[in-house]
């Protein structure tokens, strides 16, 4: 049966993808091709594959049927044309940026980014002659002035980690393209279930597939997607292959399994996060809540335009000093203190001390990230239990526990 999957709706496409490899014996679930290398029947077969005349396989750090299936699946979910998987989100981000930038080029990045992405742009790229300009991309009216002929890439996350800044993808892409720049967007927080940046003009979408795409906290992985098939081949064979950040087939298989419930999970995450955000907003001990689904949130209107849901991540500040925030976290019983997000379990963290510890006080101040800012990755537990856990931990702040 020849399945033309592109006509199916998103939820169906998380489950049904391209036809599995010809040797898969019609298994319902794809086999894991746990092999580093592939054999050839003849030298002519080998020559055809090496010269890209045939799309058969050579070596897993170039291609593998399990990786290819995952690449096709995620590319279809992002409404893209091709994708390449990586051994981590950072391998995807670093390889994409290195592939689009040369010595003497410049990158404009949003001022609030995941900590390692920020330090890669701020400290790593300049060692290779690439300079970085960090700006507030929510102020798109001031962006035009930042461009000169050296700027080649604009990079951002929307929503951003951890302050949930919402950036207007369509507006930024228009400005960047006017200046012949590529737009690279980290879509980890929203996932393609809620937001498809390629449809708003992004050139490349990157993910930490470690998070919602896999969804079960047992894999580290990354992926880059684009509508430009030649670019993805270039990224795969000149960067992923040469830098070596290849994903292993078993992890690709786990992500394929996790993807089958992406739509269900994201709907439930979104529902729970909305309830938690509303609860937090009503608490006298909570100073400010950051969640794109709150009407009072700065990015709400843009989020509504480019996202079909607001996701699982909430930030908030507790009244008083850092001790109050620490007391709150130490009194949580259900939610766990951890750096990651996108899992079934509700996870909380202090970005200033954990994922963003490498930002200076000055940088933290500039992006408005207070030391008592708490990030919550709302999980899939019953919302009542999550809220009761937060309620009890908030009450414990003043009870001397
Ligand atoms: N992008 C975002 C938004 C993240 O939150 C993270 C990790 O937390 C990354 C990228 C990096 O991904 P990985 O840990 O898979 O390398």
mmCIF file of C-alpha atoms and ligand atoms in Angstrom:
data_model
loop_
_atom_site.group_PDB
_atom_site.id
_atom_site.type_symbol
_atom_site.label_atom_id
_atom_site.label_comp_id
_atom_site.label_asym_id
_atom_site.label_seq_id
_atom_site.Cartn_x
_atom_site.Cartn_y
_atom_site.Cartn_z
ATOM 1 C CA UNK A 1 0.000 0.000 0.000
ATOM 2 C CA UNK A 2 1.410 3.336 -0.994
ATOM 3 C CA UNK A 3 0.677 5.847 1.769
ATOM 4 C CA UNK A 4 0.721 9.494 0.752
ATOM 5 C CA UNK A 5 1.061 10.811 4.253
ATOM 6 C CA UNK A 6 1.169 14.553 3.523
ATOM 7 C CA UNK A 7 -2.594 14.673 3.067
ATOM 8 C CA UNK A 8 -3.165 13.381 6.606
ATOM 9 C CA UNK A 9 -3.737 15.713 9.537
ATOM 10 C CA UNK A 10 -1.001 16.426 12.083
ATOM 11 C CA UNK A 11 -2.050 13.850 14.683
ATOM 12 C CA UNK A 12 -2.133 11.085 12.053
ATOM 13 C CA UNK A 13 1.281 12.157 10.766
ATOM 14 C CA UNK A 14 2.810 11.702 14.247
ATOM 15 C CA UNK A 15 1.949 7.999 13.880
ATOM 16 C CA UNK A 16 2.056 7.239 10.161
ATOM 17 C CA UNK A 17 5.051 8.298 8.133
ATOM 18 C CA UNK A 18 6.824 7.196 5.009
ATOM 19 C CA UNK A 19 7.044 3.494 4.201
ATOM 20 C CA UNK A 20 9.590 1.720 6.416
ATOM 21 C CA UNK A 21 12.759 0.245 4.906
ATOM 22 C CA UNK A 22 12.205 -2.474 2.305
ATOM 23 C CA UNK A 23 13.603 -5.206 4.610
ATOM 24 C CA UNK A 24 11.304 -4.434 7.517
ATOM 25 C CA UNK A 25 8.991 -7.432 6.910
ATOM 26 C CA UNK A 26 5.854 -5.288 7.317
ATOM 27 C CA UNK A 27 6.500 -4.904 11.059
ATOM 28 C CA UNK A 28 3.977 -2.463 12.542
ATOM 29 C CA UNK A 29 6.808 -0.711 14.366
ATOM 30 C CA UNK A 30 9.978 0.008 12.433
ATOM 31 C CA UNK A 31 12.980 -2.186 13.183
ATOM 32 C CA UNK A 32 15.930 -0.513 14.876
ATOM 33 C CA UNK A 33 18.845 -0.654 12.459
ATOM 34 C CA UNK A 34 21.427 -0.915 15.217
ATOM 35 C CA UNK A 35 24.402 -1.076 12.908
ATOM 36 C CA UNK A 36 27.351 1.188 12.285
ATOM 37 C CA UNK A 37 27.947 0.019 8.727
ATOM 38 C CA UNK A 38 26.131 -1.458 5.714
ATOM 39 C CA UNK A 39 27.414 -4.021 3.215
ATOM 40 C CA UNK A 40 27.244 -3.950 -0.589
ATOM 41 C CA UNK A 41 26.591 -6.806 -3.006
ATOM 42 C CA UNK A 42 28.869 -5.389 -5.700
ATOM 43 C CA UNK A 43 31.459 -2.657 -6.128
ATOM 44 C CA UNK A 44 29.041 -1.013 -8.548
ATOM 45 C CA UNK A 45 26.396 -0.857 -5.775
ATOM 46 C CA UNK A 46 28.970 0.771 -3.484
ATOM 47 C CA UNK A 47 29.932 3.294 -6.176
ATOM 48 C CA UNK A 48 26.277 4.248 -6.751
ATOM 49 C CA UNK A 49 25.665 4.922 -3.069
ATOM 50 C CA UNK A 50 28.924 6.818 -2.570
ATOM 51 C CA UNK A 51 28.105 9.081 -5.530
ATOM 52 C CA UNK A 52 24.478 9.628 -4.335
ATOM 53 C CA UNK A 53 23.114 7.842 -7.429
ATOM 54 C CA UNK A 54 21.308 5.520 -5.019
ATOM 55 C CA UNK A 55 19.811 6.408 -1.641
ATOM 56 C CA UNK A 56 20.955 3.151 0.003
ATOM 57 C CA UNK A 57 23.065 3.204 3.130
ATOM 58 C CA UNK A 58 26.828 3.259 3.751
ATOM 59 C CA UNK A 59 27.601 4.112 7.367
ATOM 60 C CA UNK A 60 25.351 5.348 10.179
ATOM 61 C CA UNK A 61 27.277 8.609 10.562
ATOM 62 C CA UNK A 62 25.859 9.503 7.147
ATOM 63 C CA UNK A 63 22.564 7.715 7.106
ATOM 64 C CA UNK A 64 20.578 4.884 8.599
ATOM 65 C CA UNK A 65 16.979 3.746 7.938
ATOM 66 C CA UNK A 66 15.828 4.443 11.525
ATOM 67 C CA UNK A 67 17.313 7.955 11.437
ATOM 68 C CA UNK A 68 15.851 8.561 7.988
ATOM 69 C CA UNK A 69 12.383 7.599 9.194
ATOM 70 C CA UNK A 70 12.639 10.050 12.100
ATOM 71 C CA UNK A 71 13.928 12.786 9.770
ATOM 72 C CA UNK A 72 10.995 12.253 7.401
ATOM 73 C CA UNK A 73 8.497 12.191 10.252
ATOM 74 C CA UNK A 74 9.652 15.410 11.944
ATOM 75 C CA UNK A 75 10.120 17.195 8.637
ATOM 76 C CA UNK A 76 6.502 16.359 7.751
ATOM 77 C CA UNK A 77 5.274 17.582 11.175
ATOM 78 C CA UNK A 78 7.106 20.903 10.707
ATOM 79 C CA UNK A 79 5.672 21.264 7.153
ATOM 80 C CA UNK A 80 9.274 21.103 5.921
ATOM 81 C CA UNK A 81 10.865 19.202 3.045
ATOM 82 C CA UNK A 82 13.882 17.599 4.732
ATOM 83 C CA UNK A 83 15.582 17.178 8.105
ATOM 84 C CA UNK A 84 18.765 15.949 9.702
ATOM 85 C CA UNK A 85 19.002 14.408 13.151
ATOM 86 C CA UNK A 86 21.809 15.091 15.637
ATOM 87 C CA UNK A 87 23.103 13.614 18.877
ATOM 88 C CA UNK A 88 21.751 16.586 20.885
ATOM 89 C CA UNK A 89 19.890 19.857 20.498
ATOM 90 C CA UNK A 90 23.205 21.700 20.921
ATOM 91 C CA UNK A 91 24.791 19.581 18.155
ATOM 92 C CA UNK A 92 21.922 20.675 15.883
ATOM 93 C CA UNK A 93 22.184 24.359 16.869
ATOM 94 C CA UNK A 94 25.991 24.569 16.656
ATOM 95 C CA UNK A 95 26.135 22.694 13.332
ATOM 96 C CA UNK A 96 23.390 24.826 11.763
ATOM 97 C CA UNK A 97 25.027 28.096 12.859
ATOM 98 C CA UNK A 98 28.497 26.975 11.725
ATOM 99 C CA UNK A 99 27.040 25.895 8.381
ATOM 100 C CA UNK A 100 25.508 29.346 7.745
ATOM 101 C CA UNK A 101 28.329 31.563 9.048
ATOM 102 C CA UNK A 102 31.903 32.180 7.959
ATOM 103 C CA UNK A 103 34.739 34.106 9.491
ATOM 104 C CA UNK A 104 34.000 37.906 9.505
ATOM 105 C CA UNK A 105 30.219 37.276 9.405
ATOM 106 C CA UNK A 106 27.831 38.478 12.090
ATOM 107 C CA UNK A 107 24.831 36.883 13.780
ATOM 108 C CA UNK A 108 21.946 38.755 15.420
ATOM 109 C CA UNK A 109 20.439 36.730 18.259
ATOM 110 C CA UNK A 110 17.623 37.413 20.681
ATOM 111 C CA UNK A 111 18.971 38.481 24.065
ATOM 112 C CA UNK A 112 17.230 35.637 25.930
ATOM 113 C CA UNK A 113 18.203 32.157 24.851
ATOM 114 C CA UNK A 114 18.840 28.747 26.355
ATOM 115 C CA UNK A 115 22.134 29.107 28.307
ATOM 116 C CA UNK A 116 24.375 26.893 26.142
ATOM 117 C CA UNK A 117 23.021 28.424 22.911
ATOM 118 C CA UNK A 118 23.741 31.878 24.363
ATOM 119 C CA UNK A 119 27.289 30.972 25.311
ATOM 120 C CA UNK A 120 27.936 29.219 21.966
ATOM 121 C CA UNK A 121 27.006 32.451 20.168
ATOM 122 C CA UNK A 122 28.666 34.800 22.659
ATOM 123 C CA UNK A 123 31.927 32.941 23.358
ATOM 124 C CA UNK A 124 32.475 30.107 20.868
ATOM 125 C CA UNK A 125 31.651 31.715 17.513
ATOM 126 C CA UNK A 126 33.936 34.762 18.076
ATOM 127 C CA UNK A 127 36.924 32.373 18.339
ATOM 128 C CA UNK A 128 36.311 31.669 14.645
ATOM 129 C CA UNK A 129 35.946 35.332 13.690
ATOM 130 C CA UNK A 130 32.127 35.409 13.855
ATOM 131 C CA UNK A 131 30.720 38.245 15.934
ATOM 132 C CA UNK A 132 27.414 38.322 17.762
ATOM 133 C CA UNK A 133 24.907 41.080 18.392
ATOM 134 C CA UNK A 134 22.339 40.323 21.099
ATOM 135 C CA UNK A 135 19.173 42.397 20.801
ATOM 136 C CA UNK A 136 15.597 42.456 21.991
ATOM 137 C CA UNK A 137 13.836 40.953 18.977
ATOM 138 C CA UNK A 138 10.425 41.611 20.523
ATOM 139 C CA UNK A 139 11.139 45.233 19.501
ATOM 140 C CA UNK A 140 11.073 44.462 15.803
ATOM 141 C CA UNK A 141 10.870 48.187 14.901
ATOM 142 C CA UNK A 142 14.447 48.726 16.056
ATOM 143 C CA UNK A 143 15.817 45.694 14.210
ATOM 144 C CA UNK A 144 16.476 47.311 10.816
ATOM 145 C CA UNK A 145 19.251 49.459 12.335
ATOM 146 C CA UNK A 146 21.192 46.404 13.501
ATOM 147 C CA UNK A 147 21.865 45.059 10.021
ATOM 148 C CA UNK A 148 24.948 45.657 7.971
ATOM 149 C CA UNK A 149 26.348 43.625 5.091
ATOM 150 C CA UNK A 150 28.173 41.252 7.466
ATOM 151 C CA UNK A 151 25.008 39.994 9.182
ATOM 152 C CA UNK A 152 24.095 36.576 7.749
ATOM 153 C CA UNK A 153 21.870 34.937 10.371
ATOM 154 C CA UNK A 154 19.106 35.921 12.779
ATOM 155 C CA UNK A 155 18.613 33.372 15.562
ATOM 156 C CA UNK A 156 15.927 33.119 18.243
ATOM 157 C CA UNK A 157 13.633 30.921 20.298
ATOM 158 C CA UNK A 158 9.948 31.726 20.535
ATOM 159 C CA UNK A 159 8.797 31.269 23.263
ATOM 160 C CA UNK A 160 12.278 31.940 24.643
ATOM 161 C CA UNK A 161 13.923 29.995 27.429
ATOM 162 C CA UNK A 162 13.264 30.899 30.212
ATOM 163 C CA UNK A 163 11.361 34.208 30.062
ATOM 164 C CA UNK A 164 8.865 33.041 27.401
ATOM 165 C CA UNK A 165 9.451 36.105 25.179
ATOM 166 C CA UNK A 166 7.254 35.859 22.109
ATOM 167 C CA UNK A 167 8.869 37.025 18.880
ATOM 168 C CA UNK A 168 6.878 37.776 15.741
ATOM 169 C CA UNK A 169 8.327 35.222 13.308
ATOM 170 C CA UNK A 170 6.704 36.663 10.202
ATOM 171 C CA UNK A 171 7.845 40.228 10.879
ATOM 172 C CA UNK A 172 11.416 39.245 11.766
ATOM 173 C CA UNK A 173 11.674 36.917 8.733
ATOM 174 C CA UNK A 174 10.552 39.752 6.423
ATOM 175 C CA UNK A 175 13.182 42.140 7.800
ATOM 176 C CA UNK A 176 15.934 39.506 7.768
ATOM 177 C CA UNK A 177 15.181 38.405 4.216
ATOM 178 C CA UNK A 178 15.253 42.014 3.030
ATOM 179 C CA UNK A 179 18.871 41.985 4.246
ATOM 180 C CA UNK A 180 19.588 38.556 2.653
ATOM 181 C CA UNK A 181 19.895 36.862 6.027
ATOM 182 C CA UNK A 182 18.768 33.406 7.048
ATOM 183 C CA UNK A 183 16.355 32.989 9.949
ATOM 184 C CA UNK A 184 16.965 30.081 12.319
ATOM 185 C CA UNK A 185 14.353 29.362 14.989
ATOM 186 C CA UNK A 186 14.525 27.016 17.959
ATOM 187 C CA UNK A 187 10.999 25.570 18.164
ATOM 188 C CA UNK A 188 11.665 23.352 21.204
ATOM 189 C CA UNK A 189 9.126 24.972 23.564
ATOM 190 C CA UNK A 190 6.185 25.171 21.142
ATOM 191 C CA UNK A 191 6.806 21.993 19.101
ATOM 192 C CA UNK A 192 5.252 21.766 15.615
ATOM 193 C CA UNK A 193 1.968 20.842 17.297
ATOM 194 C CA UNK A 194 1.547 24.475 18.385
ATOM 195 C CA UNK A 195 3.767 26.387 15.956
ATOM 196 C CA UNK A 196 5.295 25.814 12.527
ATOM 197 C CA UNK A 197 7.933 28.519 11.970
ATOM 198 C CA UNK A 198 8.684 27.480 8.352
ATOM 199 C CA UNK A 199 5.147 28.558 7.444
ATOM 200 C CA UNK A 200 5.904 32.056 8.803
ATOM 201 C CA UNK A 201 9.141 32.434 6.812
ATOM 202 C CA UNK A 202 11.832 30.740 8.925
ATOM 203 C CA UNK A 203 14.617 29.139 6.879
ATOM 204 C CA UNK A 204 15.698 26.509 9.388
ATOM 205 C CA UNK A 205 13.948 25.132 12.469
ATOM 206 C CA UNK A 206 15.999 23.449 15.192
ATOM 207 C CA UNK A 207 14.872 21.365 18.158
ATOM 208 C CA UNK A 208 16.163 19.851 21.268
ATOM 209 C CA UNK A 209 14.348 16.567 20.559
ATOM 210 C CA UNK A 210 15.392 15.650 24.099
ATOM 211 C CA UNK A 211 12.313 17.587 25.203
ATOM 212 C CA UNK A 212 8.716 17.345 23.961
ATOM 213 C CA UNK A 213 9.388 15.521 20.676
ATOM 214 C CA UNK A 214 10.648 12.502 22.591
ATOM 215 C CA UNK A 215 8.678 13.393 25.695
ATOM 216 C CA UNK A 216 9.870 10.721 28.086
ATOM 217 C CA UNK A 217 13.113 12.076 29.535
ATOM 218 C CA UNK A 218 15.230 9.156 28.324
ATOM 219 C CA UNK A 219 16.988 10.489 25.217
ATOM 220 C CA UNK A 220 19.319 13.346 24.259
ATOM 221 C CA UNK A 221 18.787 14.350 20.620
ATOM 222 C CA UNK A 222 18.450 17.224 18.170
ATOM 223 C CA UNK A 223 17.012 17.851 14.724
ATOM 224 C CA UNK A 224 17.118 20.573 12.078
ATOM 225 C CA UNK A 225 14.364 20.980 9.453
ATOM 226 C CA UNK A 226 14.145 23.132 6.335
ATOM 227 C CA UNK A 227 12.301 23.531 3.053
ATOM 228 C CA UNK A 228 15.645 23.687 1.291
ATOM 229 C CA UNK A 229 16.586 20.078 0.524
ATOM 230 C CA UNK A 230 20.025 21.039 -0.857
ATOM 231 C CA UNK A 231 20.798 22.910 2.365
ATOM 232 C CA UNK A 232 19.797 19.902 4.500
ATOM 233 C CA UNK A 233 22.063 17.636 2.415
ATOM 234 C CA UNK A 234 24.894 20.153 2.850
ATOM 235 C CA UNK A 235 24.229 20.320 6.604
ATOM 236 C CA UNK A 236 24.144 16.534 6.852
ATOM 237 C CA UNK A 237 27.207 15.676 4.803
ATOM 238 C CA UNK A 238 29.459 18.710 5.422
ATOM 239 C CA UNK A 239 28.621 19.359 9.103
ATOM 240 C CA UNK A 240 26.808 16.528 10.922
ATOM 241 C CA UNK A 241 29.021 13.925 9.244
ATOM 242 C CA UNK A 242 32.236 15.888 9.619
ATOM 243 C CA UNK A 243 31.699 17.226 13.138
ATOM 244 C CA UNK A 244 30.304 13.808 14.026
ATOM 245 C CA UNK A 245 27.261 14.651 16.135
ATOM 246 C CA UNK A 246 25.260 11.682 14.840
ATOM 247 C CA UNK A 247 22.190 10.338 16.665
ATOM 248 C CA UNK A 248 22.178 6.644 17.498
ATOM 249 C CA UNK A 249 19.448 4.431 15.941
ATOM 250 C CA UNK A 250 18.003 3.257 19.252
ATOM 251 C CA UNK A 251 17.419 6.851 20.403
ATOM 252 C CA UNK A 252 15.851 7.676 17.022
ATOM 253 C CA UNK A 253 13.493 4.730 17.517
ATOM 254 C CA UNK A 254 12.568 5.948 21.017
ATOM 255 C CA UNK A 255 11.735 9.385 19.595
ATOM 256 C CA UNK A 256 9.598 7.784 16.848
ATOM 257 C CA UNK A 257 7.734 6.009 19.640
ATOM 258 C CA UNK A 258 7.415 9.205 21.694
ATOM 259 C CA UNK A 259 6.149 11.179 18.680
ATOM 260 C CA UNK A 260 3.078 8.956 18.394
ATOM 261 C CA UNK A 261 1.627 10.688 21.455
ATOM 262 C CA UNK A 262 2.985 14.199 20.760
ATOM 263 C CA UNK A 263 -0.451 15.681 19.993
ATOM 264 C CA UNK A 264 -2.083 14.048 23.025
ATOM 265 C CA UNK A 265 0.739 15.076 25.323
ATOM 266 C CA UNK A 266 0.885 18.668 24.086
ATOM 267 C CA UNK A 267 -2.867 19.131 24.490
ATOM 268 C CA UNK A 268 -2.675 17.866 28.086
ATOM 269 C CA UNK A 269 0.490 19.901 28.864
ATOM 270 C CA UNK A 270 -1.267 22.987 27.535
ATOM 271 C CA UNK A 271 -4.414 22.359 29.573
ATOM 272 C CA UNK A 272 -2.448 21.742 32.792
ATOM 273 C CA UNK A 273 -0.159 24.740 32.227
ATOM 274 C CA UNK A 274 -3.159 27.044 31.669
ATOM 275 C CA UNK A 275 -4.674 25.936 34.995
ATOM 276 C CA UNK A 276 -1.352 26.279 36.866
ATOM 277 C CA UNK A 277 -0.728 29.753 35.376
ATOM 278 C CA UNK A 278 -4.223 30.910 36.425
ATOM 279 C CA UNK A 279 -3.678 29.519 39.916
ATOM 280 C CA UNK A 280 -0.306 31.255 40.284
ATOM 281 C CA UNK A 281 -1.701 34.541 39.054
ATOM 282 C CA UNK A 282 -4.206 34.576 41.939
ATOM 283 C CA UNK A 283 -1.627 34.021 44.694
ATOM 284 C CA UNK A 284 -0.661 37.017 46.806
ATOM 285 C CA UNK A 285 2.872 35.637 47.255
ATOM 286 C CA UNK A 286 3.435 35.499 43.481
ATOM 287 C CA UNK A 287 4.773 38.746 42.048
ATOM 288 C CA UNK A 288 4.650 38.009 38.324
ATOM 289 C CA UNK A 289 3.641 35.104 36.089
ATOM 290 C CA UNK A 290 5.172 34.579 32.631
ATOM 291 C CA UNK A 291 2.933 32.469 30.386
ATOM 292 C CA UNK A 292 2.015 33.285 26.769
ATOM 293 C CA UNK A 293 -1.552 32.079 27.336
ATOM 294 C CA UNK A 294 -2.318 34.784 29.915
ATOM 295 C CA UNK A 295 -4.120 37.767 28.399
ATOM 296 C CA UNK A 296 -2.021 40.032 30.628
ATOM 297 C CA UNK A 297 1.235 38.629 29.205
ATOM 298 C CA UNK A 298 3.166 40.942 26.875
ATOM 299 C CA UNK A 299 3.427 38.474 23.987
ATOM 300 C CA UNK A 300 -0.151 37.173 24.184
ATOM 301 C CA UNK A 301 -1.479 38.717 20.934
ATOM 302 C CA UNK A 302 1.502 37.571 18.837
ATOM 303 C CA UNK A 303 1.384 34.132 20.469
ATOM 304 C CA UNK A 304 -2.293 33.859 19.525
ATOM 305 C CA UNK A 305 -1.446 34.758 15.932
ATOM 306 C CA UNK A 306 1.384 32.280 15.379
ATOM 307 C CA UNK A 307 0.676 29.491 17.894
ATOM 308 C CA UNK A 308 -2.351 27.211 18.214
ATOM 309 C CA UNK A 309 -1.652 26.632 21.928
ATOM 310 C CA UNK A 310 0.677 28.112 24.520
ATOM 311 C CA UNK A 311 2.673 25.110 25.734
ATOM 312 C CA UNK A 312 3.839 23.718 29.038
ATOM 313 C CA UNK A 313 6.412 26.210 30.260
ATOM 314 C CA UNK A 314 5.613 28.874 32.859
ATOM 315 C CA UNK A 315 7.912 31.297 34.659
ATOM 316 C CA UNK A 316 7.105 33.107 37.862
ATOM 317 C CA UNK A 317 8.627 35.271 40.544
ATOM 318 C CA UNK A 318 7.836 34.954 44.212
ATOM 319 C CA UNK A 319 7.500 38.048 46.343
ATOM 320 C CA UNK A 320 10.433 38.685 48.619
ATOM 321 C CA UNK A 321 14.028 37.608 48.286
ATOM 322 C CA UNK A 322 15.726 34.527 46.838
ATOM 323 C CA UNK A 323 15.226 32.667 50.152
ATOM 324 C CA UNK A 324 11.469 32.622 49.593
ATOM 325 C CA UNK A 325 11.923 31.092 46.159
ATOM 326 C CA UNK A 326 14.312 28.489 47.574
ATOM 327 C CA UNK A 327 11.882 27.665 50.405
ATOM 328 C CA UNK A 328 9.122 27.174 47.840
ATOM 329 C CA UNK A 329 11.187 24.759 45.761
ATOM 330 C CA UNK A 330 12.411 22.826 48.796
ATOM 331 C CA UNK A 331 8.834 22.286 49.964
ATOM 332 C CA UNK A 332 7.622 20.783 46.688
ATOM 333 C CA UNK A 333 6.864 17.084 46.921
ATOM 334 C CA UNK A 334 5.431 16.112 43.534
ATOM 335 C CA UNK A 335 7.333 18.509 41.261
ATOM 336 C CA UNK A 336 11.039 17.757 40.933
ATOM 337 C CA UNK A 337 14.013 20.132 40.772
ATOM 338 C CA UNK A 338 15.714 19.475 37.416
ATOM 339 C CA UNK A 339 17.127 21.366 34.422
ATOM 340 C CA UNK A 340 15.153 19.681 31.661
ATOM 341 C CA UNK A 341 11.583 20.040 30.386
ATOM 342 C CA UNK A 342 9.112 18.317 28.123
ATOM 343 C CA UNK A 343 8.731 15.158 30.179
ATOM 344 C CA UNK A 344 5.663 13.604 31.840
ATOM 345 C CA UNK A 345 6.904 14.774 35.247
ATOM 346 C CA UNK A 346 6.476 18.383 36.378
ATOM 347 C CA UNK A 347 9.979 19.862 36.676
ATOM 348 C CA UNK A 348 11.022 23.167 38.229
ATOM 349 C CA UNK A 349 14.342 24.980 38.071
ATOM 350 C CA UNK A 350 16.123 28.243 38.880
ATOM 351 C CA UNK A 351 17.559 29.412 35.533
ATOM 352 C CA UNK A 352 19.955 31.923 37.149
ATOM 353 C CA UNK A 353 21.586 29.146 39.167
ATOM 354 C CA UNK A 354 21.119 26.266 36.729
ATOM 355 C CA UNK A 355 20.518 26.459 32.938
ATOM 356 C CA UNK A 356 21.583 30.127 32.719
ATOM 357 C CA UNK A 357 24.311 30.141 35.384
ATOM 358 C CA UNK A 358 26.896 31.310 32.812
ATOM 359 C CA UNK A 359 25.173 34.695 32.334
ATOM 360 C CA UNK A 360 26.781 37.586 34.210
ATOM 361 C CA UNK A 361 24.728 39.637 36.693
ATOM 362 C CA UNK A 362 24.691 42.374 34.083
ATOM 363 C CA UNK A 363 23.329 40.033 31.406
ATOM 364 C CA UNK A 364 20.696 38.657 33.799
ATOM 365 C CA UNK A 365 19.625 42.206 34.633
ATOM 366 C CA UNK A 366 19.484 43.190 30.953
ATOM 367 C CA UNK A 367 17.111 40.366 30.043
ATOM 368 C CA UNK A 368 15.053 40.915 33.206
ATOM 369 C CA UNK A 369 15.837 37.511 34.700
ATOM 370 C CA UNK A 370 15.741 37.791 38.475
ATOM 371 C CA UNK A 371 17.656 35.340 40.661
ATOM 372 C CA UNK A 372 14.383 34.168 42.161
ATOM 373 C CA UNK A 373 12.738 33.460 38.785
ATOM 374 C CA UNK A 374 11.393 29.899 38.821
ATOM 375 C CA UNK A 375 10.717 28.007 35.598
ATOM 376 C CA UNK A 376 8.079 25.283 35.640
ATOM 377 C CA UNK A 377 7.787 22.629 32.955
ATOM 378 C CA UNK A 378 4.244 21.527 33.708
ATOM 379 C CA UNK A 379 3.908 17.756 33.356
ATOM 380 C CA UNK A 380 1.122 15.314 32.638
ATOM 381 C CA UNK A 381 0.051 14.543 36.198
ATOM 382 C CA UNK A 382 -3.495 15.453 37.269
ATOM 383 C CA UNK A 383 -3.647 19.278 37.350
ATOM 384 C CA UNK A 384 -5.231 19.196 40.832
ATOM 385 C CA UNK A 385 -2.209 17.369 42.234
ATOM 386 C CA UNK A 386 0.248 19.801 40.627
ATOM 387 C CA UNK A 387 -1.705 22.810 41.920
ATOM 388 C CA UNK A 388 -2.029 21.311 45.420
ATOM 389 C CA UNK A 389 1.738 20.739 45.489
ATOM 390 C CA UNK A 390 2.390 24.393 44.542
ATOM 391 C CA UNK A 391 -0.268 25.643 46.965
ATOM 392 C CA UNK A 392 1.283 23.746 49.877
ATOM 393 C CA UNK A 393 4.833 24.887 48.986
ATOM 394 C CA UNK A 394 3.681 28.527 48.752
ATOM 395 C CA UNK A 395 1.942 28.299 52.145
ATOM 396 C CA UNK A 396 5.110 26.773 53.638
ATOM 397 C CA UNK A 397 7.057 29.981 52.841
ATOM 398 C CA UNK A 398 5.413 31.892 55.679
ATOM 399 C CA UNK A 399 4.860 28.994 58.002
ATOM 400 C CA UNK A 400 8.547 28.643 58.904
ATOM 401 C CA UNK A 401 8.832 25.093 57.492
HETATM 402 N N1 LIG B 1 17.096 24.655 23.020
HETATM 403 C C1 LIG B 1 16.351 24.811 24.117
HETATM 404 C C2 LIG B 1 15.205 25.782 24.099
HETATM 405 C C3 LIG B 1 16.643 24.087 25.280
HETATM 406 O O1 LIG B 1 15.890 24.268 26.366
HETATM 407 C C4 LIG B 1 17.748 23.183 25.261
HETATM 408 C C5 LIG B 1 18.096 22.390 26.447
HETATM 409 O O2 LIG B 1 17.553 22.564 27.527
HETATM 410 C C6 LIG B 1 18.504 23.065 24.097
HETATM 411 C C7 LIG B 1 18.150 23.794 22.989
HETATM 412 C C8 LIG B 1 19.682 22.147 24.030
HETATM 413 O O3 LIG B 1 19.257 20.847 23.812
HETATM 414 P P1 LIG B 1 20.073 19.544 24.248
HETATM 415 O O4 LIG B 1 20.138 19.520 25.731
HETATM 416 O O5 LIG B 1 19.275 18.433 23.648
HETATM 417 O O6 LIG B 1 21.438 19.667 23.641
#
